[in-house]
Coordinates of C-alpha atoms in Angstrom, one line a residue:
M1 CA 69.5 93.4 117.1
E2 CA 72.7 91.6 116.3
Q3 CA 75.0 91.3 119.4
R4 CA 78.2 93.3 119.1
K5 CA 81.1 91.0 120.1
Y6 CA 84.4 92.9 119.5
G7 CA 86.1 95.1 122.0
L8 CA 88.7 97.7 121.4
F9 CA 91.7 95.3 121.7
T10 CA 90.2 92.8 119.2
A11 CA 89.3 95.6 116.8
I12 CA 92.9 96.9 116.9
S13 CA 94.2 93.4 116.4
M14 CA 92.0 92.8 113.4
I15 CA 93.0 96.0 111.7
V16 CA 96.8 95.5 112.4
G17 CA 96.4 91.9 111.1
I18 CA 94.7 93.1 107.9
V19 CA 97.3 95.8 107.1
I20 CA 100.5 93.9 108.0
G21 CA 101.3 91.4 105.3
S22 CA 103.7 91.1 102.4
G23 CA 104.3 94.8 101.8
I24 CA 107.0 95.7 104.3
F25 CA 109.0 92.6 103.6
F26 CA 109.0 93.1 99.9
K27 CA 108.8 96.9 99.5
S28 CA 111.7 97.8 101.8
Y29 CA 113.9 97.2 98.8
N30 CA 111.7 99.3 96.6
I31 CA 111.8 102.2 99.1
L32 CA 115.5 102.1 99.4
A33 CA 116.1 101.8 95.7
L34 CA 113.7 104.7 94.9
T35 CA 115.4 106.9 97.6
G36 CA 118.9 105.9 96.6
G37 CA 119.5 104.2 99.9
N38 CA 118.4 107.2 101.9
V39 CA 117.0 105.7 105.0
S40 CA 115.7 109.0 106.5
Q41 CA 113.7 109.7 103.3
G42 CA 112.3 106.2 103.5
V43 CA 111.1 106.8 107.0
L44 CA 109.7 110.1 105.9
A45 CA 107.7 108.4 103.2
L46 CA 106.4 105.8 105.8
C47 CA 105.4 108.6 108.2
L48 CA 103.6 110.6 105.5
A49 CA 101.6 107.6 104.4
A50 CA 100.7 106.7 108.0
I51 CA 99.6 110.2 108.8
S52 CA 97.5 110.4 105.7
I53 CA 95.9 107.1 106.6
V54 CA 95.2 108.1 110.2
F55 CA 93.1 111.1 109.0
G56 CA 91.5 108.9 106.4
C57 CA 90.6 106.3 109.0
L58 CA 89.1 109.0 111.2
A59 CA 87.0 110.5 108.4
I60 CA 85.7 107.1 107.3
S61 CA 84.9 106.1 110.9
E62 CA 82.3 109.0 110.9
L63 CA 80.5 107.1 108.2
A64 CA 81.0 103.6 109.6
S65 CA 79.7 104.6 113.0
R66 CA 76.4 105.9 111.5
T67 CA 75.3 102.6 109.9
D68 CA 74.9 99.1 111.3
S69 CA 75.1 97.6 107.8
A70 CA 78.1 95.7 106.7
G71 CA 79.7 96.1 103.3
G72 CA 82.4 98.7 103.6
V73 CA 82.9 101.4 101.0
I74 CA 80.0 100.2 98.8
T75 CA 77.6 100.6 101.7
Y76 CA 79.1 104.0 102.7
S77 CA 78.9 105.3 99.2
E78 CA 75.3 104.0 98.9
N79 CA 74.1 105.5 102.2
F80 CA 76.0 108.8 102.3
W81 CA 76.6 109.8 98.6
S82 CA 74.7 107.9 95.9
K83 CA 73.9 104.6 94.4
K84 CA 75.9 105.7 91.4
L85 CA 79.1 106.1 93.5
A86 CA 78.5 102.7 95.1
I87 CA 78.4 101.1 91.6
V88 CA 81.5 102.9 90.5
F89 CA 83.4 101.8 93.7
G90 CA 82.1 98.3 93.3
W91 CA 83.0 97.9 89.7
F92 CA 86.5 99.5 90.2
H93 CA 87.2 97.1 93.1
M94 CA 85.8 94.1 91.3
W95 CA 87.6 94.7 88.0
I96 CA 90.8 96.4 89.0
Y97 CA 91.6 97.1 92.7
Y98 CA 91.2 93.7 94.4
P99 CA 92.4 91.5 91.5
T100 CA 95.5 93.5 90.9
L101 CA 96.5 93.3 94.6
I102 CA 95.7 89.6 94.6
A103 CA 97.9 89.1 91.5
I104 CA 100.9 91.1 92.9
I105 CA 100.8 89.5 96.3
A106 CA 100.6 86.0 94.8
W107 CA 103.7 87.0 92.6
I108 CA 105.5 88.0 95.8
A109 CA 104.7 84.6 97.3
G110 CA 106.0 83.0 94.1
I111 CA 109.3 84.9 94.5
Y112 CA 109.8 83.8 98.2
I113 CA 108.8 80.2 97.4
N114 CA 111.4 80.2 94.6
N115 CA 114.0 81.3 97.1
L116 CA 112.9 78.8 99.7
F117 CA 113.5 75.8 97.4
G118 CA 116.5 77.4 95.6
W119 CA 114.8 77.2 92.2
K120 CA 115.8 79.4 89.2
N121 CA 114.2 82.8 90.0
T122 CA 112.9 83.7 86.6
L123 CA 109.8 85.9 86.0
E124 CA 108.1 83.0 84.2
L125 CA 108.5 80.6 87.2
Q126 CA 107.5 83.3 89.6
V127 CA 104.3 84.0 87.7
L128 CA 103.6 80.2 87.3
I129 CA 103.8 79.8 91.1
S130 CA 101.6 82.8 91.6
L131 CA 98.9 81.1 89.4
V132 CA 99.2 78.0 91.6
V133 CA 98.9 80.1 94.7
I134 CA 95.8 81.9 93.5
L135 CA 94.1 78.7 92.4
F136 CA 94.9 77.0 95.7
L137 CA 93.6 79.9 97.9
Y138 CA 90.5 80.2 95.8
A139 CA 89.8 76.5 96.0
M140 CA 90.3 76.5 99.7
N141 CA 87.9 79.4 100.2
M142 CA 85.3 78.1 97.8
I143 CA 85.4 74.6 99.2
S144 CA 84.7 76.0 102.7
A145 CA 84.2 79.5 103.9
K146 CA 85.3 78.3 107.4
L147 CA 88.5 76.8 106.1
G148 CA 89.6 80.1 104.5
G149 CA 88.7 82.0 107.7
G150 CA 90.7 79.6 109.8
F151 CA 93.8 80.0 107.7
Q152 CA 93.3 83.8 107.9
R153 CA 93.2 83.7 111.7
T154 CA 96.3 81.5 111.9
S155 CA 98.4 83.6 109.5
V156 CA 97.6 86.8 111.5
V157 CA 99.5 85.4 114.5
L158 CA 102.4 83.8 112.5
K159 CA 103.1 86.9 110.4
M160 CA 104.2 89.0 113.4
I161 CA 107.1 86.6 114.3
P162 CA 109.5 87.3 111.4
L163 CA 108.6 91.0 111.4
V164 CA 109.4 91.6 115.0
L165 CA 112.4 89.1 115.1
L166 CA 114.2 90.7 112.1
A167 CA 113.4 94.2 113.4
I168 CA 114.8 93.6 116.8
A169 CA 117.9 91.8 115.4
G170 CA 118.7 94.7 113.2
L171 CA 118.3 97.3 115.9
I172 CA 120.4 95.4 118.4
W173 CA 123.2 93.9 116.2
G174 CA 123.1 96.4 113.4
D175 CA 124.3 100.0 113.5
P176 CA 121.2 102.2 112.9
V177 CA 122.9 105.5 113.8
T178 CA 125.7 105.0 111.3
T179 CA 123.3 103.8 108.6
W180 CA 121.0 106.8 109.1
T181 CA 123.8 109.4 109.0
A182 CA 125.9 107.7 106.3
H183 CA 123.1 107.9 103.8
A184 CA 121.3 111.1 104.9
T185 CA 122.9 113.3 102.2
K186 CA 123.2 110.7 99.5
E187 CA 121.8 111.7 96.1
T188 CA 118.6 109.9 95.2
S189 CA 117.7 108.2 91.9
G190 CA 114.5 110.4 91.9
T191 CA 112.4 112.3 94.3
W192 CA 111.4 110.6 97.5
L193 CA 107.8 110.9 96.4
K194 CA 108.4 108.0 94.1
A195 CA 108.6 105.8 97.2
I196 CA 105.1 106.6 98.4
P197 CA 103.2 104.2 96.2
A198 CA 105.5 101.4 97.5
V199 CA 104.8 102.5 101.1
L200 CA 101.1 102.7 100.3
F201 CA 101.2 99.0 99.3
S202 CA 102.5 98.2 102.8
F203 CA 99.7 100.1 104.5
D204 CA 96.9 99.1 102.1
G205 CA 94.0 97.2 103.6
W206 CA 92.9 99.6 106.3
I207 CA 89.6 100.5 104.6
V208 CA 88.6 96.8 104.8
A209 CA 88.6 97.0 108.6
T210 CA 85.7 99.4 108.6
T211 CA 83.4 96.6 107.5
I212 CA 83.5 95.2 111.1
C213 CA 82.0 98.4 112.6
H214 CA 78.6 96.8 113.1
E215 CA 80.2 94.1 115.3
I216 CA 82.2 96.4 117.6
K217 CA 81.1 97.3 121.1
E218 CA 80.6 101.0 121.6
S219 CA 81.6 101.5 118.0
K220 CA 81.4 105.3 118.0
K221 CA 84.2 105.4 120.6
N222 CA 86.1 102.1 120.0
L223 CA 86.2 102.3 116.2
Y224 CA 87.6 105.8 116.5
L225 CA 90.4 104.7 118.9
A226 CA 91.1 101.5 116.8
L227 CA 91.4 103.5 113.6
V228 CA 93.8 106.0 115.2
F229 CA 96.0 103.6 117.1
S230 CA 96.2 100.8 114.6
P231 CA 98.0 102.6 111.8
L232 CA 100.4 104.1 114.4
I233 CA 101.2 100.7 115.7
V234 CA 101.8 99.5 112.2
L235 CA 104.0 102.5 111.6
V236 CA 106.1 101.8 114.6
L237 CA 106.6 98.2 113.6
Y238 CA 107.4 99.2 110.0
I239 CA 109.9 101.8 111.0
M240 CA 111.6 99.3 113.4
Y241 CA 111.8 96.7 110.6
F242 CA 112.8 99.2 107.9
V243 CA 115.6 100.8 110.0
G244 CA 116.6 97.5 111.6
M245 CA 116.9 95.7 108.3
S246 CA 118.8 98.6 106.7
A247 CA 121.2 98.7 109.7
Y248 CA 121.6 94.9 109.7
M249 CA 122.3 94.4 106.0
G250 CA 123.2 97.9 104.8
P251 CA 121.1 99.9 102.3
D252 CA 123.6 99.4 99.5
Q253 CA 123.6 95.6 100.0
I254 CA 119.8 95.4 100.1
I255 CA 119.6 97.4 96.8
A256 CA 122.3 95.2 95.3
M257 CA 120.7 91.9 96.4
G258 CA 117.1 92.7 95.4
A259 CA 113.7 92.4 96.9
S260 CA 113.7 88.8 97.9
E261 CA 117.4 87.8 98.2
H262 CA 118.1 90.3 101.0
L263 CA 115.4 88.8 103.2
A264 CA 116.8 85.3 102.8
A265 CA 120.3 86.6 103.5
A266 CA 119.2 88.4 106.6
A267 CA 117.4 85.3 107.9
T268 CA 120.6 83.2 107.4
K269 CA 122.8 85.8 109.0
L270 CA 120.4 86.0 112.0
V271 CA 120.1 82.3 112.9
G272 CA 123.4 81.1 111.4
S273 CA 122.0 78.1 109.7
Q274 CA 120.1 77.3 106.5
I275 CA 117.4 75.4 108.4
G276 CA 116.6 78.3 110.7
A277 CA 116.6 80.7 107.8
K278 CA 114.2 78.5 105.9
L279 CA 111.9 78.4 108.9
I280 CA 111.8 82.2 109.0
M281 CA 111.2 82.3 105.2
I282 CA 108.3 79.8 105.7
L283 CA 106.8 82.2 108.2
V284 CA 107.2 85.1 105.8
I285 CA 105.5 83.0 103.0
I286 CA 102.6 82.2 105.4
S287 CA 102.3 86.0 106.1
V288 CA 102.2 86.7 102.3
L289 CA 99.6 83.9 101.7
G290 CA 97.5 85.2 104.6
T291 CA 97.4 88.6 103.1
D292 CA 96.3 87.2 99.7
N293 CA 93.8 84.9 101.4
G294 CA 92.2 87.9 103.1
L295 CA 91.8 89.7 99.8
I296 CA 90.4 86.6 98.2
L297 CA 87.9 86.2 101.0
S298 CA 86.6 89.7 100.3
N299 CA 86.9 89.4 96.5
I300 CA 84.7 86.2 96.3
R301 CA 82.0 88.2 98.0
L302 CA 82.3 91.3 95.8
P303 CA 80.3 90.2 92.6
Y304 CA 77.7 88.7 95.0
S305 CA 77.5 91.9 96.9
L306 CA 76.9 93.9 93.7
A307 CA 74.5 91.3 92.2
I308 CA 72.1 91.4 95.1
R309 CA 71.9 95.2 94.7
K310 CA 71.3 94.7 90.9
M311 CA 74.5 96.6 90.3
M312 CA 75.9 94.4 87.6
P313 CA 74.6 92.7 84.4
S314 CA 72.9 89.3 84.8
S315 CA 72.7 89.9 88.6
D316 CA 70.4 86.9 89.2
K317 CA 73.2 84.5 88.1
Y318 CA 75.5 85.6 91.0
T319 CA 73.1 85.7 94.0
T320 CA 72.9 82.0 94.8
V321 CA 74.9 80.7 97.8
D322 CA 75.9 77.1 97.6
K323 CA 74.2 75.3 100.4
V324 CA 77.0 72.7 100.9
H325 CA 80.0 75.1 100.8
G326 CA 78.4 78.3 102.1
V327 CA 79.9 80.3 99.2
P328 CA 78.4 82.0 96.1
M329 CA 80.2 79.8 93.6
R330 CA 79.5 81.8 90.5
S331 CA 80.6 85.0 92.2
G332 CA 83.8 83.2 93.2
Y333 CA 84.5 81.9 89.7
F334 CA 83.9 85.3 88.2
S335 CA 86.4 87.0 90.6
L336 CA 88.9 84.2 90.0
F337 CA 88.7 84.8 86.2
V338 CA 89.4 88.6 86.7
A339 CA 92.3 87.9 89.0
L340 CA 93.9 85.5 86.5
F341 CA 93.6 88.1 83.8
W342 CA 95.6 90.6 85.9
V343 CA 98.3 88.0 86.5
V344 CA 98.8 87.9 82.7
M345 CA 98.8 91.7 82.6
H346 CA 101.3 91.8 85.4
Y347 CA 103.6 89.4 83.5
I348 CA 103.4 91.6 80.4
T349 CA 104.3 94.8 82.3
Q350 CA 107.1 93.2 84.2
K351 CA 108.5 91.5 81.1
F352 CA 108.4 94.4 78.7
I353 CA 107.9 97.7 80.7
W354 CA 108.9 97.6 84.4
K355 CA 112.0 95.4 83.9
D356 CA 113.6 96.7 87.1
G357 CA 110.8 95.4 89.3
L358 CA 110.4 98.7 91.1
H359 CA 106.8 99.3 90.0
D360 CA 103.8 97.1 89.5
I361 CA 100.2 97.4 88.3
S362 CA 98.7 97.5 91.9
E363 CA 100.4 100.8 92.7
I364 CA 98.3 102.8 90.2
A365 CA 95.2 100.9 91.2
M366 CA 95.8 102.0 94.8
V367 CA 96.4 105.6 93.8
V368 CA 93.1 105.7 91.8
N369 CA 91.3 104.1 94.8
Y370 CA 92.3 107.2 96.8
I371 CA 90.7 109.4 94.2
L372 CA 87.4 107.6 94.8
I373 CA 87.8 107.6 98.5
I374 CA 88.0 111.5 98.4
F375 CA 84.2 111.4 97.7
L376 CA 83.7 109.6 101.1
Y377 CA 85.8 112.3 102.8
L378 CA 83.6 114.9 101.1
A379 CA 80.5 113.0 102.4
V380 CA 81.7 113.7 106.0
I381 CA 81.8 117.4 105.2
K382 CA 78.3 117.1 103.8
L383 CA 77.2 115.6 107.1
A384 CA 78.9 118.4 108.9
I385 CA 77.0 121.0 106.8
K386 CA 73.8 119.3 107.8
G387 CA 74.8 119.4 111.4
E388 CA 75.0 115.6 111.8
V389 CA 78.7 115.6 112.5
K390 CA 79.4 117.9 115.4
G391 CA 82.5 120.0 115.9
V392 CA 84.9 121.8 113.5
V393 CA 87.6 119.2 114.1
R394 CA 85.5 116.1 113.3
G395 CA 83.4 117.6 110.6
W396 CA 85.9 119.8 108.7
I397 CA 89.5 119.6 109.8
I398 CA 89.8 115.8 109.8
P399 CA 88.2 115.2 106.4
I400 CA 90.1 118.2 104.8
L401 CA 93.4 116.8 106.1
A402 CA 92.3 113.3 104.8
I403 CA 91.7 114.9 101.4
V404 CA 95.1 116.6 101.5
G405 CA 96.8 113.3 102.3
A406 CA 94.9 111.6 99.5
L407 CA 96.0 114.3 97.0
I408 CA 99.6 113.8 98.1
I409 CA 99.3 110.1 97.4
V410 CA 97.6 110.8 94.0
N411 CA 100.4 113.3 93.2
S412 CA 103.0 110.6 93.9
G413 CA 101.2 108.4 91.4
F414 CA 102.1 110.8 88.6
Q415 CA 105.8 109.9 89.2
N416 CA 105.0 106.6 87.5
E417 CA 105.5 106.8 83.8
L418 CA 102.5 104.6 83.0
F419 CA 100.1 106.3 85.3
G420 CA 98.3 108.0 82.4
I421 CA 97.7 104.7 80.6
F422 CA 96.4 102.9 83.6
L423 CA 94.4 105.9 84.7
V424 CA 92.6 105.7 81.3
I425 CA 91.9 102.0 81.9
C426 CA 90.5 102.8 85.3
L427 CA 88.4 105.7 83.9
V428 CA 86.9 103.4 81.3
V429 CA 85.8 101.0 84.0
V430 CA 84.4 103.9 86.1
G431 CA 82.7 105.4 83.0
I432 CA 81.0 102.1 82.1
A433 CA 79.9 101.6 85.7
Y434 CA 78.4 105.1 85.8
L435 CA 76.5 104.5 82.5
F436 CA 75.2 101.2 83.9
A437 CA 73.9 103.1 86.9
V438 CA 72.2 105.8 84.8
K439 CA 70.5 103.2 82.5
H440 CA 69.2 101.1 85.4
P441 CA 67.2 103.4 87.8
E442 CA 65.5 100.3 89.2
I443 CA 68.6 99.8 91.4
D444 CA 67.2 102.5 93.8
K445 CA 64.3 100.2 94.6
V446 CA 66.3 97.1 95.6
D447 CA 65.6 95.7 99.1
L448 CA 68.4 93.8 100.8
K449 CA 66.5 92.5 103.8
S450 CA 65.9 89.1 102.3
F451 CA 69.6 88.7 101.7
E452 CA 70.8 90.1 105.1
S453 CA 68.8 87.4 106.9
T454 CA 71.1 84.8 105.6
E455 CA 74.5 83.9 107.1
F456 CA 76.4 85.0 104.0
G457 CA 74.3 88.1 103.5
K458 CA 75.5 89.6 106.8
D459 CA 78.8 90.2 105.1
V460 CA 77.6 92.1 102.0

């Protein structure tokens, strides 16, 4: 049996490190703009998303603690619902969910890199830099799996510095009480529900953490605790940063300056020099790159993970792991191609549709992801009916509250005027995946033991 090596503290650190990234730095502007500068409504949106995610974490942990297999939602779908749902999840994540997130976070990195060097902040230059970022991170991870992992561990530590520093500065030298009360009754540009997809972007990534369940000591207890406390820790840090930044710079000024400029201005104001401000911006950029790197680490594995299960066409082409680099190269190239496609789609939507920059393609992908996750919450209820999950709270109340939270998030997605169009795109991918599953019943006979014995196979 594989030795379990992570304790509770390490598990919490990993989850917090996965979740905290570019979102809160970039989306604070979106939250304020969508609530008309109403800080209290922004905090409410943060709290609602966090509570929804806590119950979601608790529900998913019931599944995670019942299997020693890695693989996250694909494994849980396969073991506790059906192979068909596993294929649907896998295809959706491979074609839409992961690549849209990678494209958007690389774009955010492009914006901050533009600001760091004082270049002209045009959409074209932002997207060009995002392409370079994606190509660089993919090259690093495909040259050496260890190199990508080392960068990931380093970025987890560095990303906390600007977040905590700017949060404390705002709370100490700003005026949070006045900021809160002055904008509490201000009319919003729409309902505060519009801010939830932006908030969701800041919390996204928690589901990835369940893939380490098989490596946690006393996972039935420690994973539960880690999945409860981690989003609460993230929530406290986010509220500190959001309120602190609003108090330090003022909601109106943040809205006027935009998503990237207000962060650079706050850094300059804090340290009083351009050099110090640039150092803070470099740490923020590393944080953003670390988030994208983590997604790319997972995305490179995804076609391989589906291929060894025969869950995609021409599966045999994607199951070979390069002996020199320790990476399935064709799987990596495939995921890179899809990510670059979504960079182009992001450019088109930002150039011609969402010109104000308040929305992006990843928001709808995250909302649709929660529609699929509801099936996993229902799987917990199925286990409760069978008597495998004991207690009304764990077997019924928690998954039902998780479903309610997911439905609130889905409802917030309808606030986006393009939700219907992107939902159709998602449903097309889901439909094709389901038809593939129906036409390939041999998938049920696939044995993963030969792959799980390899070093790379342990992560599928």
